CSV table of C-alpha atoms in Angstrom, one decimal:
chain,number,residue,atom,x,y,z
D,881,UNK,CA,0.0,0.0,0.0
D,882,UNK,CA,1.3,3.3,-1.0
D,883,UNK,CA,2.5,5.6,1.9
D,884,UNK,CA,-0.1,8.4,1.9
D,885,UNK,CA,-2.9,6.0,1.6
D,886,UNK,CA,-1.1,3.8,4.4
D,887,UNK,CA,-1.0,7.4,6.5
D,888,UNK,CA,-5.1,8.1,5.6
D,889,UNK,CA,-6.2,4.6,6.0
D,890,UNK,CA,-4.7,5.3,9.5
D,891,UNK,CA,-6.1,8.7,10.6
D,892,UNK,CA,-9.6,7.0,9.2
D,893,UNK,CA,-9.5,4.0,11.4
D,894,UNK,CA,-8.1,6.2,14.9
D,895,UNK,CA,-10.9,8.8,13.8
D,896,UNK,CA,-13.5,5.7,13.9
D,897,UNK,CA,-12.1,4.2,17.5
D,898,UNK,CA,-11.7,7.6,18.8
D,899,UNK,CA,-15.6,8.0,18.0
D,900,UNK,CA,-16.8,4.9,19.2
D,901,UNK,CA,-15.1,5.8,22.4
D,902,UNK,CA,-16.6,8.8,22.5
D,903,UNK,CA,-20.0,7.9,21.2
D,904,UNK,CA,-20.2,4.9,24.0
D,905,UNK,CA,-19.6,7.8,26.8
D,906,UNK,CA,-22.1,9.6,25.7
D,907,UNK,CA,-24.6,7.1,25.1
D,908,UNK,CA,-24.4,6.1,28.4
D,909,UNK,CA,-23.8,8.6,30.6
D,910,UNK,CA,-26.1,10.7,29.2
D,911,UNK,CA,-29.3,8.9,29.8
D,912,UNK,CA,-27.6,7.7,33.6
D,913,UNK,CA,-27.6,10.7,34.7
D,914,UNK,CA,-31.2,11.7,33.1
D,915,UNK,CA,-32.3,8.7,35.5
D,916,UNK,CA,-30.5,10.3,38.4
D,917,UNK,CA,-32.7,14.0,38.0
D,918,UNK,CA,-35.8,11.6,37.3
D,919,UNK,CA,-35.0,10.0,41.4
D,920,UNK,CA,-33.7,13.1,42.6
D,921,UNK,CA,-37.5,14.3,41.5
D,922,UNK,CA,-39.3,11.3,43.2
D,923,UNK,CA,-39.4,9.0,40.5
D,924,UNK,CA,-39.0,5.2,40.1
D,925,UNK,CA,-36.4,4.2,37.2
D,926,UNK,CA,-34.2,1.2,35.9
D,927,UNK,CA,-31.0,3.6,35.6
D,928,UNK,CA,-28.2,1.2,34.9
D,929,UNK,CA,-30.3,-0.7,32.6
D,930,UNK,CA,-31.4,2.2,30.8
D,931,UNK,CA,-27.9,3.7,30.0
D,932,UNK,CA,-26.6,0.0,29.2
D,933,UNK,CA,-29.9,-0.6,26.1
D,934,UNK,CA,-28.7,3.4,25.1
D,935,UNK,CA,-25.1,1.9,24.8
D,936,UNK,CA,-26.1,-1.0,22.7
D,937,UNK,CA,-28.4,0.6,20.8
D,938,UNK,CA,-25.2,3.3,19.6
D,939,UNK,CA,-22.8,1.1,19.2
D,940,UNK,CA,-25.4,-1.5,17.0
D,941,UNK,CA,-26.5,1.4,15.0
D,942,UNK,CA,-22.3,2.1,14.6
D,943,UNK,CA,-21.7,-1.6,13.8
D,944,UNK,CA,-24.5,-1.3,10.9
D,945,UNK,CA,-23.0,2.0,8.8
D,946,UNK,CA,-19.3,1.4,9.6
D,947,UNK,CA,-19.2,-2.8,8.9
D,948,UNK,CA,-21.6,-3.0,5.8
D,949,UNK,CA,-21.6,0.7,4.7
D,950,UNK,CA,-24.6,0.6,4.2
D,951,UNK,CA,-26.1,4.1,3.0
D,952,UNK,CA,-28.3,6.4,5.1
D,953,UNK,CA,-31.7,5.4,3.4
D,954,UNK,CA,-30.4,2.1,2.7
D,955,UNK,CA,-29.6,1.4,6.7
D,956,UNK,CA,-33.2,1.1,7.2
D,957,UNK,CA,-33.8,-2.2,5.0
D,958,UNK,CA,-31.1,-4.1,6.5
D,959,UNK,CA,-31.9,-7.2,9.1
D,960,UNK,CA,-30.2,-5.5,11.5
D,961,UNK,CA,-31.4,-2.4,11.7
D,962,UNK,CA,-35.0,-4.0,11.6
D,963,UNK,CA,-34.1,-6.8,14.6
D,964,UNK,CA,-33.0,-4.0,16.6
D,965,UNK,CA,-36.1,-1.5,15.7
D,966,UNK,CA,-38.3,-4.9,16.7
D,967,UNK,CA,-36.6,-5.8,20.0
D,968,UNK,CA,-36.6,-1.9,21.0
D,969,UNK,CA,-40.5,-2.3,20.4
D,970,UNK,CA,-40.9,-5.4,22.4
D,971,UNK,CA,-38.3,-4.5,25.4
D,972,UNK,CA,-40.7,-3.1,28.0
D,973,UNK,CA,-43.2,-6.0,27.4
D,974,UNK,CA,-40.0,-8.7,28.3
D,975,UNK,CA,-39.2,-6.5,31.6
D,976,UNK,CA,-43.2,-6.6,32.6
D,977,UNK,CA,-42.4,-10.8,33.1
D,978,UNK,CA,-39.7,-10.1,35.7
D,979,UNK,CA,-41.6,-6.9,37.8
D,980,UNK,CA,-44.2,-9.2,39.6
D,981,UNK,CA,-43.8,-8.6,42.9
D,982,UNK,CA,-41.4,-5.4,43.3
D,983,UNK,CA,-42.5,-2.6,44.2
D,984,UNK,CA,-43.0,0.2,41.1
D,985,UNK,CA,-42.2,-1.9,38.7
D,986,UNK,CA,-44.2,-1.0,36.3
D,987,UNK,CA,-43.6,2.5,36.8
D,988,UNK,CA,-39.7,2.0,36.9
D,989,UNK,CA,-40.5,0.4,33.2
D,990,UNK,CA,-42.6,3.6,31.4
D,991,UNK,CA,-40.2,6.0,33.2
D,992,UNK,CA,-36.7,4.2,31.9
D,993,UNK,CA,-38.3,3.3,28.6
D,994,UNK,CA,-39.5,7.0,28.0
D,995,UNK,CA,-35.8,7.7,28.7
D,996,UNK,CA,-34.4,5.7,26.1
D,997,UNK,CA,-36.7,6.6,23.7
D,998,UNK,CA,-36.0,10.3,24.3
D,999,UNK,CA,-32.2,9.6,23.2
D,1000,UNK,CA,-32.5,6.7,21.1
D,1001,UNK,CA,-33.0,9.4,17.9
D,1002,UNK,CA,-30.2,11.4,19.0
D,1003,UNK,CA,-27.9,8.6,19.3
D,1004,UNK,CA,-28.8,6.9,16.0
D,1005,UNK,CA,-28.4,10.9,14.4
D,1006,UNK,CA,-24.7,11.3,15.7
D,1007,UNK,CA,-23.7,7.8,14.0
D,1008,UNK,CA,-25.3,8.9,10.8
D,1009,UNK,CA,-24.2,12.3,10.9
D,1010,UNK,CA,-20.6,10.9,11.6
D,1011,UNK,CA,-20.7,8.7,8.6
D,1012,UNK,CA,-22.0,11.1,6.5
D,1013,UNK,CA,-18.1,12.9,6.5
D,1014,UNK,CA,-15.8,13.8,9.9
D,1015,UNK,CA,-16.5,17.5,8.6
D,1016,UNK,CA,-20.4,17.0,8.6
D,1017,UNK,CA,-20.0,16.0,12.1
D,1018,UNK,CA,-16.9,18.5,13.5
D,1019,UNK,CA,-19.9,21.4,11.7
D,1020,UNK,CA,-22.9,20.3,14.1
D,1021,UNK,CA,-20.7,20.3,17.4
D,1022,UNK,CA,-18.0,22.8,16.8
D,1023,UNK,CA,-20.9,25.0,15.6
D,1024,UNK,CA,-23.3,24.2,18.6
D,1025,UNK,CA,-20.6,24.8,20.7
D,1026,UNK,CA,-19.4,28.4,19.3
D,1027,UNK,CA,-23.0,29.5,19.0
D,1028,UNK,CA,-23.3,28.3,23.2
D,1029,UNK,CA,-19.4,30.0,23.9
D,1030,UNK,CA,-20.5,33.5,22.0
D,1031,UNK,CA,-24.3,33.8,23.8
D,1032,UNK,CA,-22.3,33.1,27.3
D,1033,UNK,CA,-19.2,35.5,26.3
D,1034,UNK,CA,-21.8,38.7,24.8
D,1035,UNK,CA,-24.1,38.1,27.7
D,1036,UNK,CA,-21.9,38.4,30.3
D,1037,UNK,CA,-20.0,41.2,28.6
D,1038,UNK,CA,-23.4,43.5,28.3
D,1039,UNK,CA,-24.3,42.4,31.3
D,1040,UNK,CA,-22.0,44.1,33.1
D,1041,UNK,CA,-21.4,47.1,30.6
D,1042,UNK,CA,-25.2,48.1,30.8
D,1043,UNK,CA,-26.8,50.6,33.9
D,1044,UNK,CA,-29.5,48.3,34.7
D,1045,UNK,CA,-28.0,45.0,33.5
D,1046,UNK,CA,-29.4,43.2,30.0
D,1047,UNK,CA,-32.4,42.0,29.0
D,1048,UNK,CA,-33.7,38.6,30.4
D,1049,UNK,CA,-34.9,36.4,28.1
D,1050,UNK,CA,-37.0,33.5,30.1
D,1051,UNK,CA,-35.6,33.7,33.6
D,1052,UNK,CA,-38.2,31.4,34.7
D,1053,UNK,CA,-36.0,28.7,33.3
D,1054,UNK,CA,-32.6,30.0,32.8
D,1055,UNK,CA,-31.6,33.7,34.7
D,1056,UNK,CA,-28.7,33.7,32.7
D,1057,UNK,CA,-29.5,33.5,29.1
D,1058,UNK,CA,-30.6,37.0,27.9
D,1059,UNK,CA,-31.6,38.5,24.4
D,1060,UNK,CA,-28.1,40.2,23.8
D,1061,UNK,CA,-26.6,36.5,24.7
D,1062,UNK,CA,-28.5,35.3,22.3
D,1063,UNK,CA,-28.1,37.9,19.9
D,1064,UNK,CA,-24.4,37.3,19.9
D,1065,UNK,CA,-24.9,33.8,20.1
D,1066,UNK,CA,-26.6,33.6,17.0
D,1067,UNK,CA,-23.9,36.5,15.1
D,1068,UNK,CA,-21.2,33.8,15.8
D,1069,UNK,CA,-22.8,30.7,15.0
D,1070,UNK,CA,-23.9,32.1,11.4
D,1071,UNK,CA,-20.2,33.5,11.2
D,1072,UNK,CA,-18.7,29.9,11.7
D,1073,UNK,CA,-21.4,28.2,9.2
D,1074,UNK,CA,-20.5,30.6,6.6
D,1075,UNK,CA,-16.8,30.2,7.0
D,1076,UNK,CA,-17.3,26.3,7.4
D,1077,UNK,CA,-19.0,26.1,4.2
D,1078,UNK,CA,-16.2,28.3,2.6
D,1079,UNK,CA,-13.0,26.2,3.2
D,1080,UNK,CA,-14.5,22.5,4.6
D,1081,UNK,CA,-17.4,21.8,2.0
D,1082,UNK,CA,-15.7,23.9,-1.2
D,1083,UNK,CA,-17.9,21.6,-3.6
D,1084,UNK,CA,-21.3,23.0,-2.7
D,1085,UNK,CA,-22.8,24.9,-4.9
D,1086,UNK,CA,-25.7,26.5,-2.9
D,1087,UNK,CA,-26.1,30.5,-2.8
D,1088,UNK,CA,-24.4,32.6,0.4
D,1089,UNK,CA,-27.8,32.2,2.0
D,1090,UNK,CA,-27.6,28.8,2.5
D,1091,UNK,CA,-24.6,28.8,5.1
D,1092,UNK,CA,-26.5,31.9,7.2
D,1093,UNK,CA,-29.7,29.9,7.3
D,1094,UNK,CA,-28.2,26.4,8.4
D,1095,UNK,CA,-25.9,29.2,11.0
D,1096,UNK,CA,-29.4,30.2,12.5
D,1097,UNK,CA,-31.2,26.7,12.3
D,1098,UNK,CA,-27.8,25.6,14.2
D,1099,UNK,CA,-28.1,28.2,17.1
D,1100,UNK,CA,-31.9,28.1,17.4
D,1101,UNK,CA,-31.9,24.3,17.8
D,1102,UNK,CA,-28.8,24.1,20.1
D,1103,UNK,CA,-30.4,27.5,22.2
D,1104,UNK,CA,-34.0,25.2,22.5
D,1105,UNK,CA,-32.0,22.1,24.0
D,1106,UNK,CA,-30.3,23.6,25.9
D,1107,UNK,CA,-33.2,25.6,27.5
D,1108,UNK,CA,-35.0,21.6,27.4
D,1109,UNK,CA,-32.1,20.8,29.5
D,1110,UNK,CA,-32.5,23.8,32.2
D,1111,UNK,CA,-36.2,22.7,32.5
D,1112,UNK,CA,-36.0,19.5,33.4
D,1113,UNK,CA,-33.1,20.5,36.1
D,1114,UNK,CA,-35.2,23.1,37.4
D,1115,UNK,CA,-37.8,20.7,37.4
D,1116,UNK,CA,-35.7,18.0,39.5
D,1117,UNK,CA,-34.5,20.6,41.8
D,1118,UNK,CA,-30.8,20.1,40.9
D,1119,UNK,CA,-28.2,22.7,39.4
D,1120,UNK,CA,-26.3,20.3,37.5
D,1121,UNK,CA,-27.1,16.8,35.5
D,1122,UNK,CA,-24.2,15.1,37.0
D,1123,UNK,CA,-20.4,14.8,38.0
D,1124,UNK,CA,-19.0,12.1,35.7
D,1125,UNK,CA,-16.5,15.0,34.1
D,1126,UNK,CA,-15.9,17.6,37.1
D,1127,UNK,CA,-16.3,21.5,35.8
D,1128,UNK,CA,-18.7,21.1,33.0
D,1129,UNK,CA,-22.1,20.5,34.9
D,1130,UNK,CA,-22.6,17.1,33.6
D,1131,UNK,CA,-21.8,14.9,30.3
C-alpha cells in the first residue's frame, strides 16, 4: 500500500475508534444521569439498565453504517437495523415478566423506557451524521458549541457594561440567558457556518444564504435544548445533570 494511503487509512480507522469511544460515553452517561434527576424528582427508574440498552443501541447502530456501509436510506432495509427496531419495540413487554412482585415496577418500566426513547434518535443521528463525512459531524458540534461559547461571552459582557444590567430572556428557566446573549450567540454561530462552508465543504454549490440559514437553524436548535435541558433540572430541583467529568455540569 502506498504511503499516503497507508497514512489516511490510518487517521480513518483512529478517527473511527476515537468516535466509538466517545460515542459509547455519551450514550451512556447521558441517559444515567437523566435517571438520576428523574429519582432526585421522586421517580422510580431502571437507571443502569437504561444507560446499558442506550449503549447497545449506539454502538449496534455504529456496527451497521461502519461494517456493511450501508447508505443512510439504505440502513433502514437491513436485518439489522430492523431486529433491533423490533426488539426496542418489544423490550418493556419482556421487563413486565420479571416486575411481579417489586415494588414500582411497572412505573420503573414507562419512566426508563420514556428515557431511552427520548435519546434513542439522537444517538442513532450522531452515528449517521458521523458517517455522512468527519467535517459534517466537527460542523454540528463545533458550531453548537461556538454558538453556546459567543451567547455566554456577549451576555456576560453586556451584562455588566449596561446601567441596569441586560435583558432577560426567560428567567423562569434559565436567569442567565438573555436577548443580547443570544443575539451574539446567534452573530457567531452564522459567522462559523458561513466560514465552514467556505474552506471545509468547497464543492457546494448553494447561494451565500444557505450557510446563514443552516448558522441560525444551528443556534436556534442548540439555544432550544439547551433551555430543554435547564427545565428538566429546574424541574428536579438540581443545578447540575451530573459529575461524571468535574467542571462542566454534567456529560
Amino acid at each position: 500500500m502506498p504511503y499516503p494511503m497507508l497514512v489516511i487509512s490510518f487517521v480513518c480507522y483512529f478517527s473511527s475508534v476515537s468516535f466509538a469511544i466517545l460515542g459509547s460515553m455519551l450514550s451512556f452517561f447521558v441517559p444515567y444521569e437523566t435517571c438520576n434527576m428523574m429519582k432526585n424528582a421522586g421517580k422510580k427508574v431502571f437507571t443502569k439498565m437504561t444507560s446499558f440498552f442506550s449503549l447497545i443501541f449506539f454502538l449496534f447502530s455504529f456496527g451497521l453504517i461502519f461494517f456493511t456501509e450501508s447508505e443512510f436510506f439504505g440502513l433502514y432495509m437491513t436485518s439489522g437495523f430492523i431486529f433491533l427496531s423490533l426488539f426496542l419495540f418489544i423490550l418493556p413487554w419482556i421487563l413486565l415478566l420479571f416486575i411481579i412482585g417489586k415494588e414500582g415496577g411497572l412505573e420503573r418500566i414507562f419512566n426508563s423506557y420514556g428515557i431511552l426513547l427520548l435519546f434513542l434518535p439522537a444517538f442513532f443521528a450522531m452515528n449517521v451524521i458521523y458517517a455522512s463525512g468527519v467535517e459534517l459531524f466537527l460542523f454540528f458540534v463545533l458550531g453548537t458549541k461556538i454558538g453556546d461559547i459567543g451567547a455566554y461571552v456577549i451576555g456576560v459582557s453586556t451584562n455588566k457594561l449596561m446601567k441596569n444590567g441586560n435583558h432577560k430572556m426567560i428567567p423562569s428557566i434559565s436567569p442567565g440567558k438573555s436577548w443580547e446573549g443570544a443575539a451574539g450567540g446567534l452573530f457567531f454561530s452564522i459567522l462559523f457556518s458561513v466560514l465552514m462552508y467556505k474552506f471545509a465543504f468547497p464543492d457546494f454549490t448553494y447561494g451565500i444564504w444557505f450557510p446563514i440559514v443552516l448558522g441560525a437553524v444551528l443556534f436556534v436548535f442548540g439555544a432550544a435544548g439547551d433551555l430543554a435541558e435547564s427545565c428538566i433540572k429546574r424541574t428536579c430541583g438540581i443545578k447540575d445533570s451530573g459529575h461524571t467529568i468535574p467542571g462542566i455540569g454534567g456529560v
